[in-house]
PDB file of C-alpha atoms in Angstrom:
ATOM      1  CA  MET A 159      37.849  27.320 -37.383  1.00  0.00           C
ATOM      2  CA  ILE A 160      38.455  23.592 -37.938  1.00  0.00           C
ATOM      3  CA  ARG A 161      36.506  21.499 -35.427  1.00  0.00           C
ATOM      4  CA  VAL A 162      38.388  18.345 -34.352  1.00  0.00           C
ATOM      5  CA  LEU A 163      37.293  15.256 -32.423  1.00  0.00           C
ATOM      6  CA  LEU A 164      40.125  13.245 -30.805  1.00  0.00           C
ATOM      7  CA  ALA A 165      39.697   9.455 -30.656  1.00  0.00           C
ATOM      8  CA  ASP A 166      42.490   7.683 -28.767  1.00  0.00           C
ATOM      9  CA  ASP A 167      42.303   5.203 -25.890  1.00  0.00           C
ATOM     10  CA  GLN A 168      45.325   6.674 -24.089  1.00  0.00           C
ATOM     11  CA  HIS A 169      44.342   9.614 -21.844  1.00  0.00           C
ATOM     12  CA  LEU A 170      47.860  11.030 -21.832  1.00  0.00           C
ATOM     13  CA  VAL A 171      48.097  11.006 -25.626  1.00  0.00           C
ATOM     14  CA  ARG A 172      44.657  12.609 -25.994  1.00  0.00           C
ATOM     15  CA  GLY A 173      45.600  15.304 -23.493  1.00  0.00           C
ATOM     16  CA  ALA A 174      48.909  16.005 -25.221  1.00  0.00           C
ATOM     17  CA  LEU A 175      47.256  16.219 -28.646  1.00  0.00           C
ATOM     18  CA  ALA A 176      44.549  18.537 -27.291  1.00  0.00           C
ATOM     19  CA  ALA A 177      47.182  20.780 -25.692  1.00  0.00           C
ATOM     20  CA  LEU A 178      49.264  20.923 -28.874  1.00  0.00           C
ATOM     21  CA  LEU A 179      46.289  21.659 -31.087  1.00  0.00           C
ATOM     22  CA  SER A 180      44.994  24.369 -28.733  1.00  0.00           C
ATOM     23  CA  LEU A 181      48.083  26.396 -29.699  1.00  0.00           C
ATOM     24  CA  GLU A 182      46.795  26.627 -33.287  1.00  0.00           C
ATOM     25  CA  ASP A 183      44.618  29.680 -34.028  1.00  0.00           C
ATOM     26  CA  ASP A 184      42.429  27.885 -36.553  1.00  0.00           C
ATOM     27  CA  ILE A 185      41.899  24.492 -34.829  1.00  0.00           C
ATOM     28  CA  GLU A 186      39.469  23.759 -31.996  1.00  0.00           C
ATOM     29  CA  VAL A 187      39.233  20.390 -30.203  1.00  0.00           C
ATOM     30  CA  VAL A 188      35.481  19.987 -29.654  1.00  0.00           C
ATOM     31  CA  GLY A 189      35.515  16.534 -28.032  1.00  0.00           C
ATOM     32  CA  GLN A 190      37.501  13.476 -26.992  1.00  0.00           C
ATOM     33  CA  VAL A 191      36.640   9.773 -26.888  1.00  0.00           C
ATOM     34  CA  GLY A 192      38.619   6.747 -25.722  1.00  0.00           C
ATOM     35  CA  ARG A 193      36.748   3.955 -27.496  1.00  0.00           C
ATOM     36  CA  GLY A 194      36.160   3.212 -31.159  1.00  0.00           C
ATOM     37  CA  ASP A 195      32.488   2.432 -30.587  1.00  0.00           C
ATOM     38  CA  GLU A 196      31.913   5.947 -29.157  1.00  0.00           C
ATOM     39  CA  VAL A 197      33.150   7.774 -32.252  1.00  0.00           C
ATOM     40  CA  VAL A 198      30.045   7.743 -34.461  1.00  0.00           C
ATOM     41  CA  SER A 199      27.689   9.019 -31.736  1.00  0.00           C
ATOM     42  CA  GLN A 200      30.111  11.851 -30.886  1.00  0.00           C
ATOM     43  CA  VAL A 201      30.500  12.757 -34.552  1.00  0.00           C
ATOM     44  CA  GLY A 202      26.700  12.966 -34.750  1.00  0.00           C
ATOM     45  CA  ALA A 203      26.500  15.130 -31.620  1.00  0.00           C
ATOM     46  CA  LEU A 204      29.492  17.421 -32.226  1.00  0.00           C
ATOM     47  CA  ARG A 205      29.681  17.614 -36.045  1.00  0.00           C
ATOM     48  CA  PRO A 206      33.485  17.904 -36.225  1.00  0.00           C
ATOM     49  CA  ASP A 207      35.219  18.703 -39.496  1.00  0.00           C
ATOM     50  CA  VAL A 208      37.976  16.159 -38.779  1.00  0.00           C
ATOM     51  CA  VAL A 209      38.290  13.098 -36.538  1.00  0.00           C
ATOM     52  CA  LEU A 210      41.853  12.432 -35.396  1.00  0.00           C
ATOM     53  CA  MET A 211      41.668   8.646 -35.000  1.00  0.00           C
ATOM     54  CA  ASP A 212      44.009   6.111 -33.418  1.00  0.00           C
ATOM     55  CA  VAL A 213      43.991   2.586 -34.884  1.00  0.00           C
ATOM     56  CA  GLU A 214      44.082   0.384 -31.793  1.00  0.00           C
ATOM     57  CA  MET A 215      41.146   1.167 -29.493  1.00  0.00           C
ATOM     58  CA  PRO A 216      38.673  -0.886 -27.467  1.00  0.00           C
ATOM     59  CA  GLY A 217      35.126  -1.432 -28.735  1.00  0.00           C
ATOM     60  CA  ILE A 218      35.954  -1.333 -32.427  1.00  0.00           C
ATOM     61  CA  ASP A 219      39.297  -0.377 -33.920  1.00  0.00           C
ATOM     62  CA  GLY A 220      39.922   2.977 -35.539  1.00  0.00           C
ATOM     63  CA  LEU A 221      39.768   1.577 -39.063  1.00  0.00           C
ATOM     64  CA  ALA A 222      36.266   0.169 -38.524  1.00  0.00           C
ATOM     65  CA  ALA A 223      35.274   3.435 -36.816  1.00  0.00           C
ATOM     66  CA  ALA A 224      36.648   5.394 -39.802  1.00  0.00           C
ATOM     67  CA  ALA A 225      34.461   3.400 -42.183  1.00  0.00           C
ATOM     68  CA  ALA A 226      31.429   4.004 -39.932  1.00  0.00           C
ATOM     69  CA  VAL A 227      32.109   7.758 -39.835  1.00  0.00           C
ATOM     70  CA  ARG A 228      32.429   7.956 -43.600  1.00  0.00           C
ATOM     71  CA  ALA A 229      29.167   6.007 -44.020  1.00  0.00           C
ATOM     72  CA  THR A 230      27.147   8.079 -41.529  1.00  0.00           C
ATOM     73  CA  ALA A 231      28.742  11.539 -41.693  1.00  0.00           C
ATOM     74  CA  PRO A 232      30.331  12.086 -45.114  1.00  0.00           C
ATOM     75  CA  ALA A 233      31.051  15.764 -44.316  1.00  0.00           C
ATOM     76  CA  THR A 234      33.454  14.684 -41.552  1.00  0.00           C
ATOM     77  CA  GLN A 235      36.942  13.691 -42.680  1.00  0.00           C
ATOM     78  CA  VAL A 236      39.131  11.116 -40.914  1.00  0.00           C
ATOM     79  CA  LEU A 237      42.854  11.466 -40.221  1.00  0.00           C
ATOM     80  CA  ILE A 238      44.457   8.322 -38.800  1.00  0.00           C
ATOM     81  CA  VAL A 239      47.197   9.080 -36.272  1.00  0.00           C
ATOM     82  CA  THR A 240      48.968   5.969 -35.041  1.00  0.00           C
ATOM     83  CA  THR A 241      52.103   4.749 -33.313  1.00  0.00           C
ATOM     84  CA  PHE A 242      52.335   1.950 -35.847  1.00  0.00           C
ATOM     85  CA  GLY A 243      53.377   2.957 -39.349  1.00  0.00           C
ATOM     86  CA  ARG A 244      52.383  -0.417 -40.802  1.00  0.00           C
ATOM     87  CA  THR A 245      51.767  -0.720 -44.518  1.00  0.00           C
ATOM     88  CA  GLY A 246      48.699  -2.931 -44.013  1.00  0.00           C
ATOM     89  CA  TYR A 247      47.153  -0.310 -41.722  1.00  0.00           C
ATOM     90  CA  LEU A 248      47.642   2.389 -44.355  1.00  0.00           C
ATOM     91  CA  ARG A 249      45.994   0.301 -47.063  1.00  0.00           C
ATOM     92  CA  ARG A 250      43.041  -0.560 -44.789  1.00  0.00           C
ATOM     93  CA  ALA A 251      42.722   3.085 -43.666  1.00  0.00           C
ATOM     94  CA  MET A 252      42.436   4.253 -47.271  1.00  0.00           C
ATOM     95  CA  GLU A 253      39.891   1.511 -48.001  1.00  0.00           C
ATOM     96  CA  ALA A 254      37.890   2.692 -44.951  1.00  0.00           C
ATOM     97  CA  GLY A 255      37.710   6.202 -46.413  1.00  0.00           C
ATOM     98  CA  ALA A 256      40.311   7.974 -44.271  1.00  0.00           C
ATOM     99  CA  LEU A 257      41.905  10.908 -46.101  1.00  0.00           C
ATOM    100  CA  GLY A 258      45.094  10.981 -44.072  1.00  0.00           C
ATOM    101  CA  PHE A 259      47.529   8.709 -42.266  1.00  0.00           C
ATOM    102  CA  VAL A 260      50.341  10.050 -40.073  1.00  0.00           C
ATOM    103  CA  VAL A 261      52.464   8.506 -37.340  1.00  0.00           C
ATOM    104  CA  LYS A 262      52.497   9.913 -33.808  1.00  0.00           C
ATOM    105  CA  ASP A 263      56.175  10.818 -33.886  1.00  0.00           C
ATOM    106  CA  ALA A 264      55.521  13.394 -36.621  1.00  0.00           C
ATOM    107  CA  PRO A 265      56.329  16.994 -35.564  1.00  0.00           C
ATOM    108  CA  ALA A 266      53.412  19.003 -34.103  1.00  0.00           C
ATOM    109  CA  GLU A 267      53.435  21.438 -37.017  1.00  0.00           C
ATOM    110  CA  ALA A 268      53.160  18.524 -39.462  1.00  0.00           C
ATOM    111  CA  LEU A 269      50.097  17.231 -37.619  1.00  0.00           C
ATOM    112  CA  ALA A 270      48.401  20.649 -37.675  1.00  0.00           C
ATOM    113  CA  ALA A 271      49.197  20.988 -41.391  1.00  0.00           C
ATOM    114  CA  ALA A 272      47.761  17.493 -42.022  1.00  0.00           C
ATOM    115  CA  ILE A 273      44.532  18.459 -40.211  1.00  0.00           C
ATOM    116  CA  ARG A 274      44.194  21.577 -42.369  1.00  0.00           C
ATOM    117  CA  ARG A 275      44.766  19.636 -45.581  1.00  0.00           C
ATOM    118  CA  VAL A 276      42.349  16.838 -44.657  1.00  0.00           C
ATOM    119  CA  ALA A 277      39.714  19.436 -43.670  1.00  0.00           C
ATOM    120  CA  ARG A 278      40.042  20.823 -47.226  1.00  0.00           C
ATOM    121  CA  GLY A 279      39.462  17.351 -48.648  1.00  0.00           C
ATOM    122  CA  GLU A 280      43.106  16.705 -49.571  1.00  0.00           C
ATOM    123  CA  ARG A 281      44.825  13.352 -49.030  1.00  0.00           C
ATOM    124  CA  VAL A 282      47.799  13.303 -46.617  1.00  0.00           C
ATOM    125  CA  VAL A 283      50.035  10.235 -46.409  1.00  0.00           C
ATOM    126  CA  ASP A 284      53.636   9.822 -45.295  1.00  0.00           C
ATOM    127  CA  PRO A 285      55.473   9.292 -48.645  1.00  0.00           C
ATOM    128  CA  THR A 286      57.849   6.608 -47.329  1.00  0.00           C
ATOM    129  CA  LEU A 287      54.971   4.599 -45.932  1.00  0.00           C
ATOM    130  CA  ALA A 288      52.957   5.060 -49.132  1.00  0.00           C
ATOM    131  CA  ALA A 289      55.854   3.710 -51.225  1.00  0.00           C
ATOM    132  CA  ALA A 290      56.282   0.721 -48.907  1.00  0.00           C
ATOM    133  CA  THR A 291      52.543   0.002 -49.072  1.00  0.00           C
ATOM    134  CA  LEU A 292      52.537   0.002 -52.858  1.00  0.00           C
ATOM    135  CA  ALA A 293      55.600  -2.237 -52.928  1.00  0.00           C
ATOM    136  CA  GLY A 294      54.155  -4.636 -50.351  1.00  0.00           C
ATOM    137  CA  GLY A 295      50.876  -5.309 -52.131  1.00  0.00           C
ATOM    138  CA  ALA A 296      47.542  -6.137 -50.552  1.00  0.00           C
ATOM    139  CA  SER A 297      46.977  -8.500 -47.639  1.00  0.00           C
ATOM    140  CA  PRO A 298      46.947 -12.118 -48.840  1.00  0.00           C
ATOM    141  CA  LEU A 299      44.259 -12.996 -46.270  1.00  0.00           C
ATOM    142  CA  THR A 300      40.583 -13.249 -47.147  1.00  0.00           C
ATOM    143  CA  GLY A 301      38.036 -11.597 -44.867  1.00  0.00           C
ATOM    144  CA  ARG A 302      37.079 -14.934 -43.310  1.00  0.00           C
ATOM    145  CA  GLU A 303      40.726 -15.924 -42.743  1.00  0.00           C
ATOM    146  CA  ARG A 304      41.245 -12.600 -41.016  1.00  0.00           C
ATOM    147  CA  ASP A 305      38.171 -13.200 -38.814  1.00  0.00           C
ATOM    148  CA  VAL A 306      39.463 -16.629 -37.779  1.00  0.00           C
ATOM    149  CA  LEU A 307      42.917 -15.274 -36.972  1.00  0.00           C
ATOM    150  CA  VAL A 308      41.476 -12.394 -34.927  1.00  0.00           C
ATOM    151  CA  ALA A 309      39.309 -14.889 -33.020  1.00  0.00           C
ATOM    152  CA  ALA A 310      42.474 -16.887 -32.248  1.00  0.00           C
ATOM    153  CA  ARG A 311      44.186 -13.877 -30.645  1.00  0.00           C
ATOM    154  CA  ASP A 312      43.357 -14.797 -27.061  1.00  0.00           C
ATOM    155  CA  GLY A 313      44.566 -18.389 -27.428  1.00  0.00           C
ATOM    156  CA  ALA A 314      41.079 -19.716 -28.221  1.00  0.00           C
ATOM    157  CA  THR A 315      40.760 -23.362 -29.211  1.00  0.00           C
ATOM    158  CA  VAL A 316      39.466 -24.443 -32.620  1.00  0.00           C
ATOM    159  CA  ALA A 317      36.160 -25.318 -30.923  1.00  0.00           C
ATOM    160  CA  ASP A 318      35.962 -21.830 -29.339  1.00  0.00           C
ATOM    161  CA  ILE A 319      36.646 -20.125 -32.661  1.00  0.00           C
ATOM    162  CA  ALA A 320      34.076 -22.314 -34.428  1.00  0.00           C
ATOM    163  CA  LYS A 321      31.421 -21.344 -31.853  1.00  0.00           C
ATOM    164  CA  ARG A 322      32.215 -17.626 -32.026  1.00  0.00           C
ATOM    165  CA  LEU A 323      32.104 -17.496 -35.811  1.00  0.00           C
ATOM    166  CA  PHE A 324      29.329 -20.067 -36.358  1.00  0.00           C
ATOM    167  CA  LEU A 325      31.610 -22.328 -38.383  1.00  0.00           C
ATOM    168  CA  SER A 326      32.391 -26.034 -38.189  1.00  0.00           C
ATOM    169  CA  GLU A 327      35.657 -27.026 -36.519  1.00  0.00           C
ATOM    170  CA  GLY A 328      36.869 -28.520 -39.809  1.00  0.00           C
ATOM    171  CA  THR A 329      36.276 -25.205 -41.594  1.00  0.00           C
ATOM    172  CA  VAL A 330      38.194 -23.328 -38.888  1.00  0.00           C
ATOM    173  CA  ARG A 331      41.113 -25.771 -39.239  1.00  0.00           C
ATOM    174  CA  ASN A 332      41.089 -25.247 -43.012  1.00  0.00           C
ATOM    175  CA  TYR A 333      41.164 -21.460 -42.618  1.00  0.00           C
ATOM    176  CA  LEU A 334      43.998 -21.666 -40.071  1.00  0.00           C
ATOM    177  CA  SER A 335      46.001 -23.963 -42.365  1.00  0.00           C
ATOM    178  CA  SER A 336      45.507 -21.538 -45.232  1.00  0.00           C
ATOM    179  CA  VAL A 337      46.603 -18.579 -43.085  1.00  0.00           C
ATOM    180  CA  ILE A 338      49.725 -20.425 -41.913  1.00  0.00           C
ATOM    181  CA  ALA A 339      50.606 -21.289 -45.514  1.00  0.00           C
ATOM    182  CA  LYS A 340      50.019 -17.727 -46.771  1.00  0.00           C
ATOM    183  CA  THR A 341      52.115 -16.172 -43.997  1.00  0.00           C
ATOM    184  CA  GLY A 342      54.903 -18.748 -44.358  1.00  0.00           C
ATOM    185  CA  THR A 343      54.792 -19.538 -40.643  1.00  0.00           C
ATOM    186  CA  ARG A 344      54.767 -22.755 -38.587  1.00  0.00           C
ATOM    187  CA  ASN A 345      51.700 -22.247 -36.399  1.00  0.00           C
ATOM    188  CA  ARG A 346      48.779 -19.936 -35.789  1.00  0.00           C
ATOM    189  CA  MET A 347      50.549 -17.821 -33.137  1.00  0.00           C
ATOM    190  CA  GLU A 348      53.416 -17.089 -35.541  1.00  0.00           C
ATOM    191  CA  ALA A 349      50.850 -16.364 -38.264  1.00  0.00           C
ATOM    192  CA  LEU A 350      49.074 -13.996 -35.899  1.00  0.00           C
ATOM    193  CA  ARG A 351      52.292 -12.120 -35.100  1.00  0.00           C
ATOM    194  CA  THR A 352      53.212 -11.876 -38.784  1.00  0.00           C
ATOM    195  CA  ALA A 353      49.752 -10.593 -39.745  1.00  0.00           C
ATOM    196  CA  GLU A 354      49.693  -8.074 -36.881  1.00  0.00           C
ATOM    197  CA  ASN A 355      53.168  -6.765 -37.721  1.00  0.00           C
ATOM    198  CA  ALA A 356      52.093  -6.293 -41.342  1.00  0.00           C
ATOM    199  CA  GLY A 357      48.914  -4.482 -40.270  1.00  0.00           C
ATOM    200  CA  TRP A 358      46.636  -7.036 -41.918  1.00  0.00           C
ATOM    201  CA  LEU A 359      44.443  -7.453 -38.804  1.00  0.00           C
TER     202      LEU A 359
END
């Protein structure tokens, strides 16, 4: 029996996934969480074989949670299941140690098959998305540029961002200028949209 933990912030999606997976003879959903920062403690308590992980969750995102699971519970595999088939997300998921990456509109039987393969230690990635990821290359943003752009998400001022990240305002402006140049956009909000759409954040 493959023990699965579901991590998704949408109750309806979690319920639907649990119902679908309950139809499989060899898969058991042992727990559900709605926040990324709850995943590691539940993995420790429940010892699932596979975590089915969404990307966008409160607390910490699914990619950060995947890295934390791999660091603290190497026997548990991570399968990212997301609405957004973004090439940047796939690259970051693989870097975080996830073995699989599937989109939520995949057929139910494909999801069950992906769980079985990941539980065996096999890698499962949508081939079209994998090809696009290889063609697209890595994110052009440095870690610090990414931090500054994420801090700008809520419309924060340069002063706000500087305080949050313990940087000078001049340094924040330099990072924002660099991000705008790298994304080929006109301002930080356009840069933010471009980076989000590419899955770089």
